[in-house]
Amino acid sequence: MNRTQLKRSSILRMALAGSETMYPDGHGETFILRAVRIGAVVALYWFVSITMVFLNNYLLDNRELDAPLFVTFYQCLVTVGLCWLMQLLSKVCPGLIDFPSVKFDLKTSREVLPLSIVFISMITFNNLCLKHVGVAFYTVGRSLSTVFNVLLSYIILKQTTSLQAIMCCGVILGGFWLGVDQEGMTGTLSWTGVFFGVVASACVSLNAIFTKKVMPAVDGNIWKLSYYNNINACVLFLPLILLFGELGSLASFSRSSDLKFWGMMTLGGVFGFAIGYVTGLQIKFTSPLTHNVSGTAKACAQTVIAVVYNSSSKSLLWWTSNMMVLGGSSAYTWVKSLEMKKTPQRVPPDSAKEKLLPGEKGNLGV
C-alpha cells in the first residue's frame, strides 16, 4: 500500500516539477508543456471556428448585397490563392512550412469534379442556412449530418449501424424537432433556413462519402484535394452566379469600392482556409474522438455566445433541444469509437486522420 502511494505521489511530483517524457519523435517534453500546447491548439480551433461562423453570418446578413453565391465563390477564390501562397512559402522556408507542391492537372480535376459538385452544394446550402436562421439556431438547424451519415452509409455503402448508434440518432432527431417547434413559438423560425439546413446536412454526409472515393486521385493528400476542389468550385460558381441574377446585385452594390467590405470578405476566405489547418492540428495533438468532443463543446459555446450577443431570451425547452442535439452527437461519437476499438481498422493513423478533415474543411461554419 505504501509503495503504491509512493508511486502515485512520485508521478504527481514529477508532473508538477516538469519531468521529461520521451515521445516517439525522440524529443523530450514536459507534461505541463504538453498540456499547455494541447490547450493552445484547442483554443485556436475554437477561435477560428467560432469567428468564421460569426464572420460568415455578418457577410451573408448584409441587406445591401443579396449575393450568397458570390460571397461563397470569393471565399473559394481566396482559398486557391492561399494554396498558391503556401506552396511558395514552403519552397522559401521548407523547414518552417510544410505544404505539398501542386501543379494543376486537368485529368485530376475531372476525377475530383463529382466531389466538387457536392462540395459547392454543401458550402452554398450551409451558408444559406446561416443566412436565414442566424447563429443561435444554427447548431440545431444543421444538426442532421450524423443522421444522414447513418442513412446514406446504409443506402450507398450498404453499411449497417448498431442499435446504440441509431438510438443516438433518435435523440438528435428529437432535439431537432423540438428546436424547430420552440423556434416557431418565438416567431423567429425560418422554414427556408430549416430546409437549407437539412439539405446542407445531407450534403455534408455525401461530401464525406465522395471524399473517400476521390482521395486516391490526389495521393490521399487533403491539401491537394482542397486545391482542386476550390478551383473546380470557382469555375462551377460562375454560371450559377449568372443564372441566379447576382450580377445585378453586385452592379447596384454601393460599397463595391469599400476596402473594409473587401477586407472582411477576404478575412472570411482566410478563416475558411484556416479551419482545415486547425482541424488537422487538433486531431494531431489530441485524437479524432477528442476532436469531435471539442467540436460539440464548441457548438454549445457558440450558441451561448450568439444568444448573449443578441440579448435573446430563450425558453427551457429551447435550450433542451440544443442539449439533446449536442448530447446525441457526443453519444454517437462515443459509441462509434467503442465499435472501432472492437474492430481494428487496417488504415495507417495518418491516413485515418486525413479522412476526418473533409467533413469540416473548406468554408463551413461548423
Coordinates of C-alpha atoms in Angstrom, one line a residue:
M1 CA 0.0 0.0 0.0
N2 CA 2.8 2.4 0.9
R3 CA 4.7 1.6 -2.3
T4 CA 1.5 2.3 -4.3
Q5 CA 1.1 5.7 -2.6
L6 CA 4.8 6.4 -3.1
K7 CA 4.5 5.7 -6.8
R8 CA 1.4 7.9 -7.1
S9 CA 3.0 10.8 -5.2
S10 CA 6.2 10.4 -7.3
I11 CA 4.2 10.6 -10.5
L12 CA 2.4 13.7 -9.4
R13 CA 5.6 15.3 -8.1
M14 CA 7.3 14.6 -11.4
A15 CA 4.4 16.0 -13.4
L16 CA 4.3 19.2 -11.3
A17 CA 8.1 19.5 -11.3
G18 CA 8.2 19.3 -15.1
S19 CA 9.9 15.9 -15.5
E20 CA 10.5 15.0 -19.1
T21 CA 8.6 12.4 -21.1
M22 CA 10.0 10.9 -24.3
Y23 CA 7.7 10.7 -27.3
P24 CA 8.1 8.7 -30.5
D25 CA 9.8 11.6 -32.3
G26 CA 12.6 11.4 -29.8
H27 CA 12.1 14.9 -28.3
G28 CA 11.7 15.4 -24.6
E29 CA 8.6 17.3 -23.5
T30 CA 7.3 18.1 -20.0
F31 CA 3.8 17.1 -19.0
I32 CA 2.8 20.7 -18.3
L33 CA 4.3 21.9 -21.6
R34 CA 2.4 19.3 -23.5
A35 CA -0.9 20.2 -21.6
V36 CA -0.4 23.9 -22.4
R37 CA 0.3 23.1 -26.0
I38 CA -2.9 21.0 -26.3
G39 CA -4.9 23.7 -24.6
A40 CA -3.5 26.3 -27.0
V41 CA -4.3 24.1 -30.1
V42 CA -7.9 23.5 -28.8
A43 CA -8.3 27.2 -28.1
L44 CA -7.1 28.1 -31.6
Y45 CA -9.6 25.7 -33.1
W46 CA -12.4 27.2 -31.1
F47 CA -11.4 30.8 -32.0
V48 CA -11.1 30.1 -35.8
S49 CA -14.3 28.0 -36.0
I50 CA -16.5 30.4 -33.9
T51 CA -15.1 33.5 -35.6
M52 CA -15.7 32.0 -39.0
V53 CA -19.3 31.3 -38.2
F54 CA -20.0 34.9 -37.0
L55 CA -18.0 36.4 -39.8
N56 CA -20.0 34.4 -42.4
N57 CA -23.2 35.4 -40.7
Y58 CA -22.2 39.1 -40.9
L59 CA -21.3 38.8 -44.6
L60 CA -24.4 36.9 -45.6
D61 CA -26.7 39.1 -43.5
N62 CA -25.7 42.2 -45.5
R63 CA -29.0 43.7 -46.7
E64 CA -27.3 45.8 -49.3
L65 CA -25.8 42.8 -51.0
D66 CA -28.0 39.8 -51.5
A67 CA -25.5 37.6 -53.3
P68 CA -24.7 34.5 -51.1
L69 CA -23.3 32.6 -54.1
F70 CA -20.8 35.3 -54.9
V71 CA -19.7 35.5 -51.2
T72 CA -19.1 31.7 -51.3
F73 CA -17.3 32.0 -54.7
Y74 CA -15.0 34.7 -53.4
Q75 CA -14.1 32.6 -50.4
C76 CA -13.2 29.7 -52.6
L77 CA -11.1 32.0 -54.7
V78 CA -9.2 33.2 -51.6
T79 CA -8.6 29.5 -50.7
V80 CA -7.0 28.8 -54.1
G81 CA -4.8 31.9 -53.7
L82 CA -3.7 30.8 -50.2
C83 CA -2.8 27.4 -51.6
W84 CA -0.5 29.0 -54.1
L85 CA 1.0 31.3 -51.4
M86 CA 1.6 28.3 -49.1
Q87 CA 3.3 26.4 -51.9
L88 CA 5.6 29.4 -52.5
L89 CA 6.4 29.8 -48.7
S90 CA 7.1 26.1 -48.4
K91 CA 9.8 26.4 -51.0
V92 CA 11.3 29.6 -49.4
C93 CA 11.0 28.2 -45.9
P94 CA 11.0 24.4 -46.2
G95 CA 11.9 23.8 -42.5
L96 CA 9.1 26.1 -41.3
I97 CA 6.2 25.4 -43.6
D98 CA 5.2 22.0 -45.0
F99 CA 2.8 22.2 -47.9
P100 CA 2.7 19.9 -50.9
S101 CA 3.7 21.1 -54.4
V102 CA 0.6 21.1 -56.6
K103 CA 0.6 21.6 -60.3
F104 CA -2.8 21.8 -61.9
D105 CA -3.7 18.7 -63.9
L106 CA -6.8 18.5 -66.0
K107 CA -7.2 14.8 -65.6
T108 CA -7.1 15.0 -61.8
S109 CA -9.5 18.0 -61.9
R110 CA -12.0 15.8 -63.8
E111 CA -11.7 13.0 -61.3
V112 CA -12.4 15.4 -58.4
L113 CA -15.3 17.0 -60.2
P114 CA -18.1 14.8 -58.8
L115 CA -16.9 15.7 -55.3
S116 CA -16.7 19.4 -56.3
I117 CA -20.4 19.4 -57.3
V118 CA -21.3 18.0 -53.8
F119 CA -18.8 20.4 -52.2
I120 CA -20.3 23.6 -53.7
S121 CA -23.8 22.3 -52.8
M122 CA -22.6 21.8 -49.2
I123 CA -21.0 25.2 -48.7
T124 CA -23.8 27.0 -50.5
F125 CA -26.7 25.5 -48.6
N126 CA -24.6 25.7 -45.4
N127 CA -24.2 29.5 -45.9
L128 CA -27.9 29.9 -47.0
C129 CA -28.9 28.2 -43.7
L130 CA -26.7 30.5 -41.7
K131 CA -28.1 33.5 -43.6
H132 CA -31.8 32.6 -42.8
V133 CA -31.6 31.2 -39.2
G134 CA -28.7 33.1 -37.6
V135 CA -26.0 31.7 -35.3
A136 CA -28.2 30.9 -32.3
F137 CA -30.3 28.3 -34.1
Y138 CA -27.6 27.2 -36.5
T139 CA -26.4 24.3 -34.4
V140 CA -29.9 22.8 -34.4
G141 CA -30.7 23.8 -38.0
R142 CA -27.6 21.9 -39.2
S143 CA -27.7 19.0 -36.7
L144 CA -28.8 16.2 -39.0
S145 CA -25.4 15.4 -40.6
T146 CA -25.0 12.4 -38.2
V147 CA -28.5 11.1 -39.1
F148 CA -27.7 11.4 -42.8
N149 CA -24.3 9.7 -42.3
V150 CA -26.1 6.6 -41.0
L151 CA -28.9 6.7 -43.7
L152 CA -26.6 7.3 -46.7
S153 CA -24.0 4.8 -45.5
Y154 CA -26.7 2.2 -45.5
I155 CA -28.2 3.2 -48.9
I156 CA -24.9 3.8 -50.7
L157 CA -22.3 1.8 -48.9
K158 CA -24.6 -1.0 -47.5
Q159 CA -23.1 -0.4 -44.1
T160 CA -25.3 -1.3 -41.1
T161 CA -25.4 0.6 -37.9
S162 CA -25.7 -0.7 -34.3
L163 CA -28.9 -0.1 -32.3
Q164 CA -27.0 2.1 -29.8
A165 CA -25.9 4.4 -32.7
I166 CA -29.5 4.5 -34.1
M167 CA -30.8 5.5 -30.6
C168 CA -28.3 8.4 -30.6
C169 CA -29.6 9.5 -33.9
G170 CA -33.1 9.3 -32.5
V171 CA -32.1 11.7 -29.7
I172 CA -30.6 14.1 -32.3
L173 CA -33.9 13.9 -34.4
G174 CA -35.9 14.6 -31.3
G175 CA -33.8 17.6 -30.4
F176 CA -34.1 18.9 -34.0
W177 CA -37.9 18.8 -34.0
L178 CA -38.1 20.3 -30.5
G179 CA -35.8 23.1 -31.6
V180 CA -37.9 23.8 -34.7
D181 CA -41.0 23.8 -32.5
Q182 CA -39.6 26.2 -29.9
E183 CA -38.1 28.5 -32.6
G184 CA -41.6 28.6 -34.1
M185 CA -43.1 29.5 -30.7
T186 CA -40.8 32.6 -30.6
G187 CA -41.9 33.7 -34.0
T188 CA -38.4 33.7 -35.4
L189 CA -38.5 30.4 -37.3
S190 CA -37.5 30.5 -40.9
W191 CA -38.7 27.4 -42.7
T192 CA -36.5 28.3 -45.7
G193 CA -33.5 28.3 -43.3
V194 CA -34.5 24.9 -41.9
F195 CA -34.9 23.5 -45.4
F196 CA -31.4 24.7 -46.3
G197 CA -30.0 23.3 -43.1
V198 CA -31.4 19.8 -43.8
V199 CA -30.1 19.9 -47.4
A200 CA -26.7 21.1 -46.1
S201 CA -26.6 18.3 -43.6
A202 CA -27.3 15.7 -46.4
C203 CA -24.5 17.3 -48.5
V204 CA -22.0 17.1 -45.6
S205 CA -22.6 13.4 -45.5
L206 CA -22.4 13.0 -49.2
N207 CA -19.2 15.0 -49.2
A208 CA -17.6 12.6 -46.7
I209 CA -18.6 9.6 -48.9
F210 CA -17.3 11.1 -52.2
T211 CA -14.1 12.3 -50.5
K212 CA -13.2 8.7 -49.7
K213 CA -13.8 7.8 -53.4
V214 CA -11.6 10.6 -54.9
M215 CA -8.8 10.6 -52.3
P216 CA -6.6 8.2 -54.4
A217 CA -6.7 10.8 -57.3
V218 CA -4.9 13.3 -55.1
D219 CA -2.5 10.7 -53.5
G220 CA -4.5 10.9 -50.3
N221 CA -3.4 14.4 -49.6
I222 CA -6.1 16.7 -48.1
W223 CA -4.4 19.9 -49.2
K224 CA -4.2 18.8 -52.8
L225 CA -7.9 17.8 -52.6
S226 CA -8.7 21.3 -51.2
Y227 CA -6.7 22.9 -54.1
Y228 CA -8.6 21.0 -56.9
N229 CA -11.9 21.2 -55.1
N230 CA -11.8 25.0 -54.8
I231 CA -10.5 25.5 -58.4
N232 CA -13.4 23.4 -59.7
A233 CA -15.8 25.3 -57.3
C234 CA -14.7 28.7 -58.7
V235 CA -15.4 27.6 -62.2
L236 CA -18.8 26.0 -61.3
F237 CA -20.0 29.0 -59.3
L238 CA -19.6 31.4 -62.3
P239 CA -22.6 30.1 -64.3
L240 CA -24.6 29.8 -61.1
I241 CA -24.0 33.5 -60.2
L242 CA -25.2 34.4 -63.7
L243 CA -28.2 32.1 -63.5
F244 CA -29.5 33.4 -60.2
G245 CA -29.1 37.0 -61.2
E246 CA -26.5 38.0 -58.6
L247 CA -24.6 40.2 -61.2
G248 CA -27.4 42.7 -60.9
S249 CA -27.0 42.8 -57.1
L250 CA -23.2 43.3 -57.5
A251 CA -23.7 46.0 -60.1
S252 CA -26.0 48.0 -57.8
F253 CA -24.0 47.4 -54.6
S254 CA -23.0 50.8 -53.2
R255 CA -19.9 49.5 -51.3
S256 CA -18.2 47.8 -54.2
S257 CA -15.2 50.1 -53.7
D258 CA -15.2 49.9 -49.9
L259 CA -11.9 48.4 -48.7
K260 CA -13.4 47.5 -45.4
F261 CA -16.0 45.3 -47.1
W262 CA -13.4 43.5 -49.3
G263 CA -11.2 43.1 -46.2
M264 CA -14.0 41.3 -44.4
M265 CA -14.7 39.2 -47.5
T266 CA -11.0 38.2 -47.7
L267 CA -10.8 37.5 -44.0
G268 CA -13.8 35.2 -44.4
G269 CA -11.8 33.3 -47.0
V270 CA -8.7 33.2 -44.8
F271 CA -10.7 31.7 -41.9
G272 CA -12.3 29.2 -44.4
F273 CA -8.8 28.1 -45.3
A274 CA -7.5 28.1 -41.7
I275 CA -10.3 25.8 -40.4
G276 CA -8.8 22.9 -42.4
Y277 CA -5.4 23.5 -40.8
V278 CA -6.5 23.9 -37.2
T279 CA -8.8 20.9 -37.5
G280 CA -5.9 18.7 -38.6
L281 CA -3.8 20.3 -35.9
Q282 CA -6.3 19.5 -33.2
I283 CA -6.6 15.9 -34.3
K284 CA -2.8 15.6 -34.4
F285 CA -2.3 16.8 -30.9
T286 CA -5.3 15.1 -29.4
S287 CA -7.3 12.3 -31.2
P288 CA -10.2 12.1 -33.6
L289 CA -12.5 11.3 -30.7
T290 CA -11.3 14.3 -28.7
H291 CA -11.7 16.5 -31.8
N292 CA -15.3 15.5 -32.1
V293 CA -16.0 16.2 -28.4
S294 CA -14.2 19.5 -28.7
G295 CA -16.4 20.4 -31.8
T296 CA -19.5 19.6 -29.8
A297 CA -18.5 21.7 -26.9
K298 CA -17.5 24.5 -29.3
A299 CA -21.0 24.4 -30.8
C300 CA -22.5 24.7 -27.4
A301 CA -20.3 27.7 -26.6
Q302 CA -21.1 29.2 -30.0
T303 CA -24.8 29.1 -29.3
V304 CA -24.5 30.7 -25.9
I305 CA -22.3 33.5 -27.3
A306 CA -24.9 34.1 -30.0
V307 CA -27.8 34.3 -27.6
V308 CA -25.9 36.6 -25.2
Y309 CA -24.7 38.8 -28.1
N310 CA -28.2 39.2 -29.5
S311 CA -29.6 39.7 -25.9
S312 CA -32.2 37.0 -26.7
S313 CA -34.4 35.3 -24.2
K314 CA -34.8 31.5 -24.8
S315 CA -37.1 29.0 -23.1
L316 CA -36.0 26.0 -21.1
L317 CA -37.3 23.7 -23.9
W318 CA -35.3 25.7 -26.5
W319 CA -32.1 25.0 -24.5
T320 CA -33.2 21.4 -24.0
S321 CA -33.4 20.9 -27.8
N322 CA -29.8 22.2 -28.1
M323 CA -28.7 19.9 -25.3
M324 CA -30.4 16.9 -27.0
V325 CA -28.7 17.6 -30.3
L326 CA -25.3 18.1 -28.7
G327 CA -25.7 15.2 -26.3
G328 CA -26.9 12.8 -29.0
S329 CA -24.0 13.8 -31.2
S330 CA -21.5 13.3 -28.4
A331 CA -23.0 9.9 -27.5
Y332 CA -22.9 8.8 -31.2
T333 CA -19.2 9.7 -31.4
W334 CA -18.5 7.7 -28.2
V335 CA -20.5 4.7 -29.4
K336 CA -18.7 4.7 -32.8
S337 CA -15.3 5.0 -31.1
L338 CA -16.1 1.9 -28.9
E339 CA -17.2 0.0 -32.0
M340 CA -13.9 0.9 -33.9
K341 CA -11.9 -0.3 -30.9
K342 CA -13.6 -3.7 -31.1
T343 CA -12.9 -4.0 -34.8
P344 CA -9.5 -2.5 -35.6
Q345 CA -9.2 -0.9 -39.0
R346 CA -6.2 -1.6 -41.3
V347 CA -5.6 2.0 -42.0
P348 CA -2.4 3.9 -41.2
P349 CA -3.1 6.6 -38.5
D350 CA -2.1 9.5 -40.7
S351 CA -4.4 8.4 -43.5
A352 CA -7.3 7.9 -41.0
K353 CA -6.7 11.4 -39.6
E354 CA -6.7 13.0 -43.1
K355 CA -10.0 11.3 -43.9
L356 CA -11.7 13.0 -41.0
L357 CA -10.9 16.5 -42.2
P358 CA -13.2 17.0 -45.2
G359 CA -16.3 17.0 -43.0
E360 CA -15.2 20.3 -41.5
K361 CA -12.9 21.6 -44.1
G362 CA -13.4 24.4 -46.6
N363 CA -15.8 27.3 -45.8
L364 CA -18.0 25.5 -43.4
G365 CA -19.4 27.3 -40.4
V366 CA -19.4 24.1 -38.3

